[in-house]
PDB file of C-alpha atoms in Angstrom:
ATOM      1  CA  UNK A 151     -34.521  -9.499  22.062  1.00 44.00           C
ATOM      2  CA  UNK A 152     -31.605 -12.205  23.317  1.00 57.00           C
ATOM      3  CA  UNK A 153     -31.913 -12.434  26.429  1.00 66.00           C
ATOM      4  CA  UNK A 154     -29.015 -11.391  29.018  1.00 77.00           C
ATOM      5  CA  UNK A 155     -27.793 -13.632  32.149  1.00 87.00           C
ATOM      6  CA  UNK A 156     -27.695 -10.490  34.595  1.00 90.00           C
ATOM      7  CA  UNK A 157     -25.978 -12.891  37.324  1.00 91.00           C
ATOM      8  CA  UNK A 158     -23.868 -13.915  34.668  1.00 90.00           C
ATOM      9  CA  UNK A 159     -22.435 -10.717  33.600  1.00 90.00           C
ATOM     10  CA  UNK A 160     -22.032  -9.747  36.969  1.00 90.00           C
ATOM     11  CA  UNK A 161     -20.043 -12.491  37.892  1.00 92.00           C
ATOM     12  CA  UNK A 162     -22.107 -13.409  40.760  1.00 92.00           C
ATOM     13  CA  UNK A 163     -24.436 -16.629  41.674  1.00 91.00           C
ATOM     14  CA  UNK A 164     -28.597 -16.415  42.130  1.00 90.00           C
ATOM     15  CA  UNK A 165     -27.942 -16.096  45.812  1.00 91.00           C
ATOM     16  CA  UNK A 166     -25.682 -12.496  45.857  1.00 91.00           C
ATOM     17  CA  UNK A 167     -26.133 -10.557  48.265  1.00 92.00           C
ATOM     18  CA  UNK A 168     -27.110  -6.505  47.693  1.00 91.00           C
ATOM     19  CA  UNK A 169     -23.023  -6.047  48.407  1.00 90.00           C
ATOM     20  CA  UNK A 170     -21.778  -8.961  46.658  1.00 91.00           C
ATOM     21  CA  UNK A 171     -23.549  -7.026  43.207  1.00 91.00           C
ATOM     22  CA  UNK A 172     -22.096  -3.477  44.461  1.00 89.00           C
ATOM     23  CA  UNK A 173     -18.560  -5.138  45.407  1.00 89.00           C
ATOM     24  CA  UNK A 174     -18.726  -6.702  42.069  1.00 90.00           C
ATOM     25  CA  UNK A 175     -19.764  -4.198  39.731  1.00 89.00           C
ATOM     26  CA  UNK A 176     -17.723  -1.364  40.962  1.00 85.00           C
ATOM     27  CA  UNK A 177     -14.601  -4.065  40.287  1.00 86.00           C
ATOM     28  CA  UNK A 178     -15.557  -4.749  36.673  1.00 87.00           C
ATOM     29  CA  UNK A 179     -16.417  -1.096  35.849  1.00 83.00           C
ATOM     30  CA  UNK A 180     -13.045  -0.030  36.594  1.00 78.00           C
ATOM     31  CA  UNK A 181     -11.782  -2.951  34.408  1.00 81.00           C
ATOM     32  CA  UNK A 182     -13.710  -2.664  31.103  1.00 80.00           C
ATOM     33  CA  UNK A 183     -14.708   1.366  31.459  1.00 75.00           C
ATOM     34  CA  UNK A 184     -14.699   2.964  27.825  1.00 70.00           C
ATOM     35  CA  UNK A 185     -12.516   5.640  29.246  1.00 66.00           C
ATOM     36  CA  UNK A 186     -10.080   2.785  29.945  1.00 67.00           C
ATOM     37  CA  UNK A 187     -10.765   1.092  26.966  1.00 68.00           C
ATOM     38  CA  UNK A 188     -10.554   3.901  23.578  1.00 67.00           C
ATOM     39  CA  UNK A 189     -12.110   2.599  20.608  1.00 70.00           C
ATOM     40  CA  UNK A 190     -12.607  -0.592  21.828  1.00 74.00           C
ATOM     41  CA  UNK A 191     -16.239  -1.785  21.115  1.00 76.00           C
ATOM     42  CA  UNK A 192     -16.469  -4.653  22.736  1.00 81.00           C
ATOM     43  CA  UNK A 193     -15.689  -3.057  25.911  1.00 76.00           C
ATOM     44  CA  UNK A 194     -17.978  -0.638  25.101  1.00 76.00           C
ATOM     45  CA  UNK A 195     -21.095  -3.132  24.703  1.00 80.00           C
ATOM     46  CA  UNK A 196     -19.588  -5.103  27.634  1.00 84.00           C
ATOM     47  CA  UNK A 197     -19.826  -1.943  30.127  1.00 82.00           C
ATOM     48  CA  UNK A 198     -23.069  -1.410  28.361  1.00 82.00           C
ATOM     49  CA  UNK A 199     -24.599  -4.837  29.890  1.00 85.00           C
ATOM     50  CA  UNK A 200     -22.419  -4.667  32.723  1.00 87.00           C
ATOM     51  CA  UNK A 201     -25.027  -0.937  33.783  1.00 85.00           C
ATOM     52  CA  UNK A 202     -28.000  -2.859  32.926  1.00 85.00           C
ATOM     53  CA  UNK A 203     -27.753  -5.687  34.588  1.00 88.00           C
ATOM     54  CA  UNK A 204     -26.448  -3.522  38.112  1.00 89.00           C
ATOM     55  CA  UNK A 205     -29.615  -1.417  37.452  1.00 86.00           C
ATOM     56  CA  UNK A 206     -31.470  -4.263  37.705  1.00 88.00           C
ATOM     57  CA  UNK A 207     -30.015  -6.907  40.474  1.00 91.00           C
ATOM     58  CA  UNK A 208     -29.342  -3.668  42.352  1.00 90.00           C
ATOM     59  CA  UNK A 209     -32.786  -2.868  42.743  1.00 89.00           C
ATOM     60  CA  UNK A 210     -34.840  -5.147  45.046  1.00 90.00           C
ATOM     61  CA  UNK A 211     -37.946  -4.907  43.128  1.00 87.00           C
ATOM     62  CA  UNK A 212     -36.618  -4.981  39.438  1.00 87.00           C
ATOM     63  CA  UNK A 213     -34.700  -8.092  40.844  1.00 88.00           C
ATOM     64  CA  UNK A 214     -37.775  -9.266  42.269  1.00 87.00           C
ATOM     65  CA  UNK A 215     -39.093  -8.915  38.891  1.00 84.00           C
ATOM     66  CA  UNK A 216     -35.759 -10.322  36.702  1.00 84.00           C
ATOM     67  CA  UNK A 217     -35.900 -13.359  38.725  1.00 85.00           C
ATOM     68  CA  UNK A 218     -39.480 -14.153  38.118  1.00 80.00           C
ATOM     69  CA  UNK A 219     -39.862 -13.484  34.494  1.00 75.00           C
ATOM     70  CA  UNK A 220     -36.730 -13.313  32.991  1.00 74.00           C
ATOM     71  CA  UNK A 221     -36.198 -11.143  29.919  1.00 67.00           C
ATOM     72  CA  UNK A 222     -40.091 -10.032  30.739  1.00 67.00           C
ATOM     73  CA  UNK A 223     -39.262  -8.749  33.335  1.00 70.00           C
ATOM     74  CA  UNK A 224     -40.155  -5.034  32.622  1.00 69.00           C
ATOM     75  CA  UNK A 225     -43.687  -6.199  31.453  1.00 64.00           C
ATOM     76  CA  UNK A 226     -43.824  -8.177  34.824  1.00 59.00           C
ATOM     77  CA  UNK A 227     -47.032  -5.984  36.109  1.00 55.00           C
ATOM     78  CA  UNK A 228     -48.922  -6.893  32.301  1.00 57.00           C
ATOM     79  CA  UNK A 229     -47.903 -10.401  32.457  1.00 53.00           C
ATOM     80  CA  UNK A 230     -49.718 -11.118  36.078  1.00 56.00           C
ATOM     81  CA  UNK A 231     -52.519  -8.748  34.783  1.00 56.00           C
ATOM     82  CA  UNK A 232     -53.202 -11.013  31.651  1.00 52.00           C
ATOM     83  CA  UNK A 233     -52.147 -14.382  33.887  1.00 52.00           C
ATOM     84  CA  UNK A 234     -55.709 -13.052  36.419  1.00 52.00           C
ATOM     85  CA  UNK A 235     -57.508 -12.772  33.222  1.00 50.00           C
ATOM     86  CA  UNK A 236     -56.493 -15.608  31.267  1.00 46.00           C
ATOM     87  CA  UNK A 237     -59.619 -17.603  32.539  1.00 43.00           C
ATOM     88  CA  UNK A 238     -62.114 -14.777  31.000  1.00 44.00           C
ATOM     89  CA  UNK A 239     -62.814 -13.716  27.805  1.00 43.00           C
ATOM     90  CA  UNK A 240     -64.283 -10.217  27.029  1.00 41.00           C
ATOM     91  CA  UNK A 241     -67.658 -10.512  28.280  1.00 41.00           C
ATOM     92  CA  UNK A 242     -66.672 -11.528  31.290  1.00 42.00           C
ATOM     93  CA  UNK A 243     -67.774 -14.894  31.236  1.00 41.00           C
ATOM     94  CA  UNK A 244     -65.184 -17.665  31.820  1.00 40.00           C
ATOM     95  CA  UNK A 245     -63.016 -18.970  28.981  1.00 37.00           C
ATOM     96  CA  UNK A 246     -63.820 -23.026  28.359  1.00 36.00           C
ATOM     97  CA  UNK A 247     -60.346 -23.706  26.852  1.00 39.00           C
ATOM     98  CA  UNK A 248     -57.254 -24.276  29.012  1.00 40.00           C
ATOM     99  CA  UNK A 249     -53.715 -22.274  28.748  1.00 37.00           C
ATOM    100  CA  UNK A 250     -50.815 -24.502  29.439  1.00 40.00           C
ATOM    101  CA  UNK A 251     -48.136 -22.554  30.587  1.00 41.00           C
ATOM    102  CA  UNK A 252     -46.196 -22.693  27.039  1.00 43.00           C
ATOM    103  CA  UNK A 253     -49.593 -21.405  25.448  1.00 41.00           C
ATOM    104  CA  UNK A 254     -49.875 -18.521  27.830  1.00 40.00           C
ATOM    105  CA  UNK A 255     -46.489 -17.819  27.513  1.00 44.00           C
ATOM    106  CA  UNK A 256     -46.885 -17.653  23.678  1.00 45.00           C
ATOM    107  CA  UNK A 257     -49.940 -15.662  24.666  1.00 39.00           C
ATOM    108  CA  UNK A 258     -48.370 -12.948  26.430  1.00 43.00           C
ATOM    109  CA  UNK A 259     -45.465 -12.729  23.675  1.00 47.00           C
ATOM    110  CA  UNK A 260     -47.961 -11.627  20.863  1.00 42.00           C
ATOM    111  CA  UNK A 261     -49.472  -9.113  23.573  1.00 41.00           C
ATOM    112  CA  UNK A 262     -46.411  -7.904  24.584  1.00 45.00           C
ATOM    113  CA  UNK A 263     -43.317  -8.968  23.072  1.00 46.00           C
ATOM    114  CA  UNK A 264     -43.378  -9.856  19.546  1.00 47.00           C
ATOM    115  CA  UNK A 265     -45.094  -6.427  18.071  1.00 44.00           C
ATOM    116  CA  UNK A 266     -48.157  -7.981  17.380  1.00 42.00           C
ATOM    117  CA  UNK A 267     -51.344  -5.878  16.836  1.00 41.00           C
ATOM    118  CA  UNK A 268     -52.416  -5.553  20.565  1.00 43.00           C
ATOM    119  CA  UNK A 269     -48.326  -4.848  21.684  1.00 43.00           C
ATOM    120  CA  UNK A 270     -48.080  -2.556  18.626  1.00 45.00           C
ATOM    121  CA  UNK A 271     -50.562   0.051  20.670  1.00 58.00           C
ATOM    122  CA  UNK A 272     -48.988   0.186  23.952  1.00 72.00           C
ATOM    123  CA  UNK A 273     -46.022   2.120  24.442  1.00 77.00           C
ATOM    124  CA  UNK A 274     -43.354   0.849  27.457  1.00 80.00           C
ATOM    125  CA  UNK A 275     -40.378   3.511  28.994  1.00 84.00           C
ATOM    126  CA  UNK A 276     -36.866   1.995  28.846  1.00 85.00           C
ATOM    127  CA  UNK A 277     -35.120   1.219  31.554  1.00 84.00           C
ATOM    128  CA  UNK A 278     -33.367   3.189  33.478  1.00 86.00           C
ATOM    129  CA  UNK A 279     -29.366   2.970  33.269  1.00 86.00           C
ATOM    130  CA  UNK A 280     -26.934   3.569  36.120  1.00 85.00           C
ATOM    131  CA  UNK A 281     -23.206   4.539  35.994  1.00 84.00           C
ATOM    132  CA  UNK A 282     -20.224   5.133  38.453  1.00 87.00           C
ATOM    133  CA  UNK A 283     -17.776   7.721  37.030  1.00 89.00           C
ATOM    134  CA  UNK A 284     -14.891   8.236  39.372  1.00 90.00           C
ATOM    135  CA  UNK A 285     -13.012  11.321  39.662  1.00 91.00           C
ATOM    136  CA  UNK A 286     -10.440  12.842  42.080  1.00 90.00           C
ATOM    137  CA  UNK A 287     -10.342  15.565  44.525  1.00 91.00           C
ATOM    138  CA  UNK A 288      -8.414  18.081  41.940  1.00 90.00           C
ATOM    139  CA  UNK A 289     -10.672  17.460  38.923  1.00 91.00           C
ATOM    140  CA  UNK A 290     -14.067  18.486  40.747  1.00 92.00           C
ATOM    141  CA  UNK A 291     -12.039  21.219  42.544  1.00 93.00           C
ATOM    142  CA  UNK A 292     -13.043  23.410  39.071  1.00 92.00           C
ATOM    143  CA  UNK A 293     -15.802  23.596  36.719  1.00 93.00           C
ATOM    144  CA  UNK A 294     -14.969  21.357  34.037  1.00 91.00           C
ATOM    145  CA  UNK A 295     -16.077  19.338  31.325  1.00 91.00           C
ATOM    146  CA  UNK A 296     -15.935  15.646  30.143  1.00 89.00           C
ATOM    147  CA  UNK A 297     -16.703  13.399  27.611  1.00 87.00           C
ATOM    148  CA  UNK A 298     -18.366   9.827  28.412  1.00 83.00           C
ATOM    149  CA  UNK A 299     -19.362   6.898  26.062  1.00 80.00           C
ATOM    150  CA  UNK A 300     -23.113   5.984  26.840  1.00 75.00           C
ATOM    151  CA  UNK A 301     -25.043   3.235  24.034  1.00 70.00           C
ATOM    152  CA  UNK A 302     -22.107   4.045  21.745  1.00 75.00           C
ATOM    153  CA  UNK A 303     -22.827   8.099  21.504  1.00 78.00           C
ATOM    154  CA  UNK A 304     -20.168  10.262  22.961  1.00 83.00           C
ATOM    155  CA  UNK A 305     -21.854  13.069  25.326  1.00 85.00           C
ATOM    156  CA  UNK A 306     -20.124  16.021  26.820  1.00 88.00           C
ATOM    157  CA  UNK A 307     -21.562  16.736  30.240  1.00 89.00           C
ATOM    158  CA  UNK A 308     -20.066  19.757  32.685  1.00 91.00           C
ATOM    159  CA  UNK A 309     -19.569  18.583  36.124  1.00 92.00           C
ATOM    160  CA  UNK A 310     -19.723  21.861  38.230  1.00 92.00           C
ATOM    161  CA  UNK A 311     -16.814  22.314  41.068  1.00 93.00           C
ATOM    162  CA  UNK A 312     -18.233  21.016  44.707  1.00 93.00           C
ATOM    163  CA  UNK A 313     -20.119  18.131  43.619  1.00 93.00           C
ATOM    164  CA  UNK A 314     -19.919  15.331  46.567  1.00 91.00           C
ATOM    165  CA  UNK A 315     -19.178  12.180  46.522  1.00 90.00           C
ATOM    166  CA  UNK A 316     -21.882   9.918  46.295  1.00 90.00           C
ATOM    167  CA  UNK A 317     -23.847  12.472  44.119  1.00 91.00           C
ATOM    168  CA  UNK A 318     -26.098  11.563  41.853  1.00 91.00           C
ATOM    169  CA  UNK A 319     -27.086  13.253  38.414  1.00 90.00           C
ATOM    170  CA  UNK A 320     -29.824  12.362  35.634  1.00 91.00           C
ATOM    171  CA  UNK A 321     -28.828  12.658  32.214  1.00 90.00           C
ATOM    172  CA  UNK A 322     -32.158  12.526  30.449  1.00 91.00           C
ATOM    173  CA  UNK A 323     -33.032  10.164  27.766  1.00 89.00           C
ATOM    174  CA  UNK A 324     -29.705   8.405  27.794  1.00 87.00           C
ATOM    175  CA  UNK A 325     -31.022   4.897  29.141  1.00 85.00           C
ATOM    176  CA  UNK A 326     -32.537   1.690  27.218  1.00 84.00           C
ATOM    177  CA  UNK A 327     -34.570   2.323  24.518  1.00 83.00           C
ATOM    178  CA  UNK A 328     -38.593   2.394  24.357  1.00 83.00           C
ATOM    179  CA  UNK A 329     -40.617  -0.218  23.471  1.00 80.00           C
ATOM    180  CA  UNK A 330     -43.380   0.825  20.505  1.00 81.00           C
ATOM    181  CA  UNK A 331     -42.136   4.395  20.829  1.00 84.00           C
ATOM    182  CA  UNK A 332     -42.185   5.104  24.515  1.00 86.00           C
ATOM    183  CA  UNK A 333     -40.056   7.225  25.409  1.00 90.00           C
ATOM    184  CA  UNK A 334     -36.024   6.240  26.726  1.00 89.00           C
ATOM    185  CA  UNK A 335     -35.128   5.777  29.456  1.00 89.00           C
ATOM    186  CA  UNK A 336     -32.860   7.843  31.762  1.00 90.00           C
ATOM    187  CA  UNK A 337     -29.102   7.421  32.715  1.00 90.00           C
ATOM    188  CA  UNK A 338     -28.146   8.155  36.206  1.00 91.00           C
ATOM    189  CA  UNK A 339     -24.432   8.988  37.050  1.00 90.00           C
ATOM    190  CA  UNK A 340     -23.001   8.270  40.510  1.00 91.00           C
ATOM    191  CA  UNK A 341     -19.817  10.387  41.831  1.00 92.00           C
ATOM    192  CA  UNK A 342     -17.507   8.826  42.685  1.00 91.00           C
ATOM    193  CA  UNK A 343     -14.526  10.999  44.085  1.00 91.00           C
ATOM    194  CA  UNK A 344     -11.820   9.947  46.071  1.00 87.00           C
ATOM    195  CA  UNK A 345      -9.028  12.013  48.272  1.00 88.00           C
ATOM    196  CA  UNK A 346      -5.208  12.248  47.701  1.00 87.00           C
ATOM    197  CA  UNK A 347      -2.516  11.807  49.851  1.00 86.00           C
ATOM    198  CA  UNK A 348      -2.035  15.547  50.500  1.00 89.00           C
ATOM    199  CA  UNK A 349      -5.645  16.900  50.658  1.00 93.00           C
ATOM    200  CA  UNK A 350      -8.584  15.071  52.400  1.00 93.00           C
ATOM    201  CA  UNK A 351     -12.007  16.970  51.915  1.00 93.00           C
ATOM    202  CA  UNK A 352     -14.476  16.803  54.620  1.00 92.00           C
ATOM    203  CA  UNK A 353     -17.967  19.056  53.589  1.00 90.00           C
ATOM    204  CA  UNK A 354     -16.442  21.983  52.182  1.00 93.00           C
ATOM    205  CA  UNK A 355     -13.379  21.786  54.291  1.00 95.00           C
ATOM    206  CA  UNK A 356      -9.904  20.592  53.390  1.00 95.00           C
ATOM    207  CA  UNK A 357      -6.935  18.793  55.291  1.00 96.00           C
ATOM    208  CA  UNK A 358      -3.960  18.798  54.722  1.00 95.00           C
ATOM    209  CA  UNK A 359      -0.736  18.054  56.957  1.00 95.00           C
ATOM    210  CA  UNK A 360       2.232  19.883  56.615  1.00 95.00           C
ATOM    211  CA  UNK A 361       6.265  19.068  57.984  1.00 95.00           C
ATOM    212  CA  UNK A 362       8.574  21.864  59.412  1.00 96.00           C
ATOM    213  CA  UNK A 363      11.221  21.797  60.713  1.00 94.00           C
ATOM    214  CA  UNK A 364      12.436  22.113  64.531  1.00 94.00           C
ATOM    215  CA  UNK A 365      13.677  25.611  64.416  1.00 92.00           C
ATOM    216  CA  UNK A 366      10.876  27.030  62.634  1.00 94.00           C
ATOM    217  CA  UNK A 367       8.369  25.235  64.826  1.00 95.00           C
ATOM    218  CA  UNK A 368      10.379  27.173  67.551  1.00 93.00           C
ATOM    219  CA  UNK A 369      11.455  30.401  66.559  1.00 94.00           C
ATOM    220  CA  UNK A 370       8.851  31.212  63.365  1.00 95.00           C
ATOM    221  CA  UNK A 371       8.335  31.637  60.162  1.00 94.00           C
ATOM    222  CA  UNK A 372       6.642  31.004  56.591  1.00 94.00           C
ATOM    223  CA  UNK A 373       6.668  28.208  54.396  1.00 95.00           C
ATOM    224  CA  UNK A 374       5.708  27.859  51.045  1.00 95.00           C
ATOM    225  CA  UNK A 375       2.245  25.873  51.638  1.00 93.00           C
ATOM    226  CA  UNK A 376       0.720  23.712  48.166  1.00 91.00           C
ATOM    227  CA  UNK A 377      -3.194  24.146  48.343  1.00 92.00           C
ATOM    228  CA  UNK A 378      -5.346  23.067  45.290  1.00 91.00           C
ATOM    229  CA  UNK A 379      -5.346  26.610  44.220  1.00 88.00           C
ATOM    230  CA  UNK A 380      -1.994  26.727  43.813  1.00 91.00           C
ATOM    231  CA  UNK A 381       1.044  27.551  46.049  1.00 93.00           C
ATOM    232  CA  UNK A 382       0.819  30.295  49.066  1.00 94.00           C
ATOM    233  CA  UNK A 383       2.667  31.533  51.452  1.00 95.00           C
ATOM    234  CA  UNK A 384       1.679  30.469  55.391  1.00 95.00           C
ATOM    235  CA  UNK A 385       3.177  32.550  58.430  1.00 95.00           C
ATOM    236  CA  UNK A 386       4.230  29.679  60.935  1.00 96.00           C
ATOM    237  CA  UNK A 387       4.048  31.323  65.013  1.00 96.00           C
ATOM    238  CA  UNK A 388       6.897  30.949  67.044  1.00 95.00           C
ATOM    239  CA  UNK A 389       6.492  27.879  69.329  1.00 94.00           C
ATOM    240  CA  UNK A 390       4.106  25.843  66.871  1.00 96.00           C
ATOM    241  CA  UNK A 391       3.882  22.701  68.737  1.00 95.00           C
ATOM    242  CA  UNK A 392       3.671  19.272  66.987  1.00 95.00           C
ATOM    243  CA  UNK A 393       0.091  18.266  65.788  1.00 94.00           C
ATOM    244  CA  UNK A 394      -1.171  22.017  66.309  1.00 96.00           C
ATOM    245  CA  UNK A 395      -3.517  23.366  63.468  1.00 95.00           C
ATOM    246  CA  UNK A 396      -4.575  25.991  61.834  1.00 96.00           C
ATOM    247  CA  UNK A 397      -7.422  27.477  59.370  1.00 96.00           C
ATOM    248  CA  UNK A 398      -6.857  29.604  56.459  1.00 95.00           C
ATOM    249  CA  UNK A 399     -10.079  30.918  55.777  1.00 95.00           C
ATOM    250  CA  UNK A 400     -11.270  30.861  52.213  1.00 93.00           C
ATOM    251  CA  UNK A 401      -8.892  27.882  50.647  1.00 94.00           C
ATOM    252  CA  UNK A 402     -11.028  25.113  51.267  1.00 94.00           C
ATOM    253  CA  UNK A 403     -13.523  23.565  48.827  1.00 94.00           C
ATOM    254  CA  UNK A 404     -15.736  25.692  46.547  1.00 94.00           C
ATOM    255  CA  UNK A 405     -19.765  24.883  47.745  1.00 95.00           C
ATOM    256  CA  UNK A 406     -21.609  23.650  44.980  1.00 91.00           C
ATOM    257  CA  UNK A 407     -22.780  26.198  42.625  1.00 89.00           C
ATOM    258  CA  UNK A 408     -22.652  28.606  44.683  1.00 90.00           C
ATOM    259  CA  UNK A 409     -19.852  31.094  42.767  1.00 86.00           C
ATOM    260  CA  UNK A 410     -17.079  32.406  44.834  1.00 89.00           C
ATOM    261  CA  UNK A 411     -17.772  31.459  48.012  1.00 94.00           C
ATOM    262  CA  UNK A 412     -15.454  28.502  50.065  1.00 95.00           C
ATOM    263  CA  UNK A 413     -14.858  26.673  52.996  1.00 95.00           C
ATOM    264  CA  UNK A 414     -11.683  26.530  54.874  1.00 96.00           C
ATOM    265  CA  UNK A 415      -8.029  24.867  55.405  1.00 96.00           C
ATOM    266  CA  UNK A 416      -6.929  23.537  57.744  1.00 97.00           C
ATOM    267  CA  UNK A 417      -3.196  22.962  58.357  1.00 97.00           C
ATOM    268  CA  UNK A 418      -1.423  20.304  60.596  1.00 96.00           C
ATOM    269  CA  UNK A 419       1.932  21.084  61.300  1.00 96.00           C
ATOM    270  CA  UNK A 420       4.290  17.867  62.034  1.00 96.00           C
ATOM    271  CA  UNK A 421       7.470  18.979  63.167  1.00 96.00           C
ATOM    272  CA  UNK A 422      10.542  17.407  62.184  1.00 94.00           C
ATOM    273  CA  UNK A 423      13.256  16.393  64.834  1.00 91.00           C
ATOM    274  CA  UNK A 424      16.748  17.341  63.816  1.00 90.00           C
ATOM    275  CA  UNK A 425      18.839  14.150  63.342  1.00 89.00           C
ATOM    276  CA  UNK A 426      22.858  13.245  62.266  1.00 90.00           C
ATOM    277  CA  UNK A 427      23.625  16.483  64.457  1.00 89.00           C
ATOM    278  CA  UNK A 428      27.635  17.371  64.572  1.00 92.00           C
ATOM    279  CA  UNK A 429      29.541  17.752  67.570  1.00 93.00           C
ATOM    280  CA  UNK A 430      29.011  21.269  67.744  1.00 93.00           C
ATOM    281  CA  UNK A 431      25.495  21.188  67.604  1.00 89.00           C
ATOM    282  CA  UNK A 432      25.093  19.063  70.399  1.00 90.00           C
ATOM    283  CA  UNK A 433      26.993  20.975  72.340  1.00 91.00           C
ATOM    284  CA  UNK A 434      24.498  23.986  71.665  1.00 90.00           C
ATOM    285  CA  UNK A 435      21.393  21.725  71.958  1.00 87.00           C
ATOM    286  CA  UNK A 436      23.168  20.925  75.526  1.00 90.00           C
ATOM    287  CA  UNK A 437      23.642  24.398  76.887  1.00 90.00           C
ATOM    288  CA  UNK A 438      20.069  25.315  75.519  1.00 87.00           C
ATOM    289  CA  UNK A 439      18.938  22.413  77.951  1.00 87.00           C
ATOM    290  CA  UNK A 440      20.901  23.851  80.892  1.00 88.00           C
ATOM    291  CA  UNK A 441      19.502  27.356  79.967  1.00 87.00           C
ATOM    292  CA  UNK A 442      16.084  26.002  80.162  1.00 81.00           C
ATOM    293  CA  UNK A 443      16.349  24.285  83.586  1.00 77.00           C
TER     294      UNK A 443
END
């Protein structure tokens, strides 16, 4: 297997810290993301090594692991089990001849990486894969479906409505490949879900902000409100003062399969100050001012 420069492909030195890799990968994933990148192969295999080697520097212990033994570095636990041993044979006696460190690593290829007879009989998982798939507020408003690009195989996964951001799901199977026919590996999807100008989502609640103007705010009304249902119809009271909010009950964000029920929406009314006024309304805005003194 050739090996892979995990720092290298990362873009980041020996040294990184834990949100130098994050800061980094998340940068490069938007760049070279198959979705981005149709039919394009080599940003397929690219994003391909770009998941493994996050999986790996991302976790302490793999890390721990990578650093030590390199491409072995899934094997790491065999390797320091055979390095204890190296000095005994299988009576238990110890060995006379000496391993210098390229003999032992020759050694511990034939057990383990090369497919020799004793590596032929032990089975190894693959690795675990992990993925950031961004989506916005709308999409995971409704049940829907959508098509990634994982190891070149197109999968169709359904991402139910509610899911959270920062939510993680295990698509089985989907990560590197066994070794001597273990079993794969899994592929673990992040959420990654970010709010729109018009609708931020807190829990199962939405925000939203809303203009009117002066003489509704004062005298009533109801305004055509955009939700991510689709357009309603909200009653504004009579002397709605700037900033002041309200819920309508039911129009917030569906909870996460759990079918038909919601949380709530809450409106924030900004009223809008009358401006270029004519002579004429001046005057009126004037006597109003008398009236209320």
């Amino acid at each position: 297997m050739e090996f892979i420069d995990y720092y290298k492909v990362l873009g980041v030195d020996r040294n990184a810290s834990e949100d130098d890799i994050k800061k980094s990968y998340r940068k490069l994933a938007r760049k070279i993301h198959p979705d981005l990148n149709p039919n394009d192969k080599l940003a397929n295999k690219k994003f391909q090594e770009l998941n493994e080697a996050n999986n790996v520097l991302s976790n302490p212990e793999k890390r721990k692991k990578y650093d030590q033994y390199g491409k072995n570095w899934e094997h790491g636990a065999e390797h320091e089990q055979a390095r204890t041993h190296r000095t005994s044979d299988t009576s238990g006696q110890p060995f006379s001849g000496n391993f210098s460190e390229g003999d032992f690593s020759d050694f511990f290829e034939s057990m383990f990486g090369n497919g020799g007879s004793a590596g032929s009989q032990v089975k190894f998982r693959g690795q675990d894969y992990n993925s950031e798939l961004q989506l916005s507020i709308k999409e995971v408003y409704t049940t829907h479906q959508k098509t990634l690009t994982v190891n070149g195989k197109s999968i169709r996964i359904t991402i139910p409505a509610g899911v959270e951001n920062g939510q993680v799901i295990k698509l089985k199977g989907y990560g590197g490949k066994g070794v001597n026919g273990g079993p794969d590996g899994d592929l673990f999807i992040t959420f990654s879900i970010a709010n729109t100008q018009d609708f931020k989502r807190m829990g199962n609640d939405i925000y939203s902000t809303v203009t009117i103007d002066l003489f509704t705010a004062v005298l009533g009304g109801e305004i055509i409100l955009d939700t991510l249902d689709g357009k309603i119809k909200l009653k504004v009271a009579p002397e709605t003062q700037n900033g002041a909010k309200v819920r309508v009950k039911g129009k917030g964000f569906p909870l996460y399969k759990k079918e038909g029920q919601f949380g709530d929406l809450y409106v924030n009314f900004i009223v809008k100050t009358p401006t270029n006024l004519n002579e004429k309304q001046k005057e009126l805005f004037t006597e109003l001012a008398k009236l209320s003194k």
